[in-house]
Short mmCIF file of N, CA and C in Angstrom, two decimals:
data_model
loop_
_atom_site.label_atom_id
_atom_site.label_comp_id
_atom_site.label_asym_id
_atom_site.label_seq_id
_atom_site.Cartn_x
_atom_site.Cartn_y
_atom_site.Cartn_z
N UNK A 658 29.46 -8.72 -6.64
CA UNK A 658 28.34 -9.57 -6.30
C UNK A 658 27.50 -8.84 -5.24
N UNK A 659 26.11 -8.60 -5.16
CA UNK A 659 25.60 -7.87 -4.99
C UNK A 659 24.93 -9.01 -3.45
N UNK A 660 24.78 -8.24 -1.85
CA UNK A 660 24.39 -9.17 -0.87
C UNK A 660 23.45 -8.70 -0.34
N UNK A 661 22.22 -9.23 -1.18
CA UNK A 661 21.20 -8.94 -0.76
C UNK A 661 20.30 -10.29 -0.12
N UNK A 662 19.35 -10.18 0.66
CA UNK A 662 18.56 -11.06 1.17
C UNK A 662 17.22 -11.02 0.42
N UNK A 663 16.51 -12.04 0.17
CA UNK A 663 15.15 -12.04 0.44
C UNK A 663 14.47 -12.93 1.37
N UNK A 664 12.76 -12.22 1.76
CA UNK A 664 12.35 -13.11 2.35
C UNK A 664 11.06 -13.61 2.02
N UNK A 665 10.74 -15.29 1.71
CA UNK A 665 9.80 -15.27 1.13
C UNK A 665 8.48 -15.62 1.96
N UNK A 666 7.14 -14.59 1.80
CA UNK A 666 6.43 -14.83 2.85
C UNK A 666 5.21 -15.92 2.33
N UNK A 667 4.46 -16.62 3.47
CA UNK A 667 3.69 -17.44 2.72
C UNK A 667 2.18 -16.59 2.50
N UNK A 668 1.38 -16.68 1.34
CA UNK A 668 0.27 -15.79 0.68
C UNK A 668 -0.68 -16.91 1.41
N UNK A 669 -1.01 -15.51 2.24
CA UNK A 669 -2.22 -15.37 2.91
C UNK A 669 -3.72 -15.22 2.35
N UNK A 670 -4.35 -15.68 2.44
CA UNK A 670 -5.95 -15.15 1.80
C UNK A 670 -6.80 -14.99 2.79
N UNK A 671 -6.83 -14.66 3.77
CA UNK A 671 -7.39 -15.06 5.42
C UNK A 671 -7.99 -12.94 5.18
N UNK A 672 -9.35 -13.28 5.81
CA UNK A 672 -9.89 -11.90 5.98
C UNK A 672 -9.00 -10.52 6.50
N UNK A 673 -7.85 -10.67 7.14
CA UNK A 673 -7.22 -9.50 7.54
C UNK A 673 -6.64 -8.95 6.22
N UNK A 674 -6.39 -9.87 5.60
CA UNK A 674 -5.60 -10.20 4.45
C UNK A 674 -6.23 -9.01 3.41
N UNK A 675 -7.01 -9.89 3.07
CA UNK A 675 -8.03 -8.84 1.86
C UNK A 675 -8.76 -7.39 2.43
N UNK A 676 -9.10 -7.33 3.88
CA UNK A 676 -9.32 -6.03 4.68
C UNK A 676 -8.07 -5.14 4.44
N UNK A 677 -6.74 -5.53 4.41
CA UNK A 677 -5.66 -4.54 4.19
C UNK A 677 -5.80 -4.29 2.90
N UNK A 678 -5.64 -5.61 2.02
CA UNK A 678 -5.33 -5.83 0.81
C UNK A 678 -6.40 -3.81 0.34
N UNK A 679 -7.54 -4.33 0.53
CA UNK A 679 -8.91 -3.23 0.39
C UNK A 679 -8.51 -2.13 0.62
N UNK A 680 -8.08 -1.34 1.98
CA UNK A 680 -7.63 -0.24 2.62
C UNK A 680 -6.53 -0.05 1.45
N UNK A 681 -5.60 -0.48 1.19
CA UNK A 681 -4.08 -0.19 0.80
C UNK A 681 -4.65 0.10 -0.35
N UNK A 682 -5.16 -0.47 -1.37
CA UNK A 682 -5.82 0.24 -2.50
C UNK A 682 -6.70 1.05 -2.51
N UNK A 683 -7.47 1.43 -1.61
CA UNK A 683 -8.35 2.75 -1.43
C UNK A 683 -7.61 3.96 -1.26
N UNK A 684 -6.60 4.13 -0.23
CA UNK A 684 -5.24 5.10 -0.17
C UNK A 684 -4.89 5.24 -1.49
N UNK A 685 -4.00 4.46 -2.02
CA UNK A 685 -3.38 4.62 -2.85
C UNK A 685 -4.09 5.10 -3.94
N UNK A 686 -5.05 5.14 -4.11
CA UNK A 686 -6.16 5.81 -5.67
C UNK A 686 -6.21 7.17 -5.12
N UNK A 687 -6.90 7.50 -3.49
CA UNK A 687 -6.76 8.61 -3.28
C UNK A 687 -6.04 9.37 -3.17
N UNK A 688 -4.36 8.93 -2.83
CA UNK A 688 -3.23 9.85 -3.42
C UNK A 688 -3.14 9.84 -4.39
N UNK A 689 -3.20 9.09 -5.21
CA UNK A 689 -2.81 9.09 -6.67
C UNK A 689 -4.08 10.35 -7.30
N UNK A 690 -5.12 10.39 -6.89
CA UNK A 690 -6.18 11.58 -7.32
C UNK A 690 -5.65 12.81 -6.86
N UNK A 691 -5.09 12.55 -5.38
CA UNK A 691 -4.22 14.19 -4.89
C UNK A 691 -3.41 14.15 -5.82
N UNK A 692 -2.57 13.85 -6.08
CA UNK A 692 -1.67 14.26 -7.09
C UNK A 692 -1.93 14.46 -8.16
N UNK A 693 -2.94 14.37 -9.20
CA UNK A 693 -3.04 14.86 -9.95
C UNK A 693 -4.21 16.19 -10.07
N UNK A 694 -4.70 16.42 -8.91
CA UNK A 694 -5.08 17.62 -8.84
C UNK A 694 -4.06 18.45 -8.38
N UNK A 695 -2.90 17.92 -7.94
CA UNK A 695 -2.04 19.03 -7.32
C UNK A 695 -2.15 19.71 -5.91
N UNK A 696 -2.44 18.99 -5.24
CA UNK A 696 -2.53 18.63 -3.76
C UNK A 696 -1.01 17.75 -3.37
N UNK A 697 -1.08 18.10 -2.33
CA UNK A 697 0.64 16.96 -1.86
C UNK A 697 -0.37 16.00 -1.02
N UNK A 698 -0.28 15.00 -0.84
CA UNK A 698 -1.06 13.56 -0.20
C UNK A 698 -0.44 13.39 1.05
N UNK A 699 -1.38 13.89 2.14
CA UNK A 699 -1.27 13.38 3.78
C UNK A 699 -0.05 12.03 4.03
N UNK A 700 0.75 12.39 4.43
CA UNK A 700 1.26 10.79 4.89
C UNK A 700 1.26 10.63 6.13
N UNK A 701 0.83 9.64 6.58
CA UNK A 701 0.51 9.03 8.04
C UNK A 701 -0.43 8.71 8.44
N UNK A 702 -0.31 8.55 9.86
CA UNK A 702 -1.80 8.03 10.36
C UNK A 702 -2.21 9.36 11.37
#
């Protein structure tokens, strides 16, 4: 039996919300473009 936790958070729609939501998908396309030019993708801040 496997002891795992979850935790369930409550969904937010509040402007910080969709400002990350925005950022986190802008990154993520632009690594995803490094990588397929064959570039290794910056990690961090």
């Amino acid at each position: 039996m496997a002891h795992t936790a979850t935790i369930r958070l409550a969904s937010s729609n509040g402007l910080f919300a969709r400002l990350f939501a925005a950022l986190d998908r802008a990154l993520l396309s632009w690594a995803n473009a490094a990588i397929r030019r064959g570039d290794i993708p910056y990690f961090g801040l």
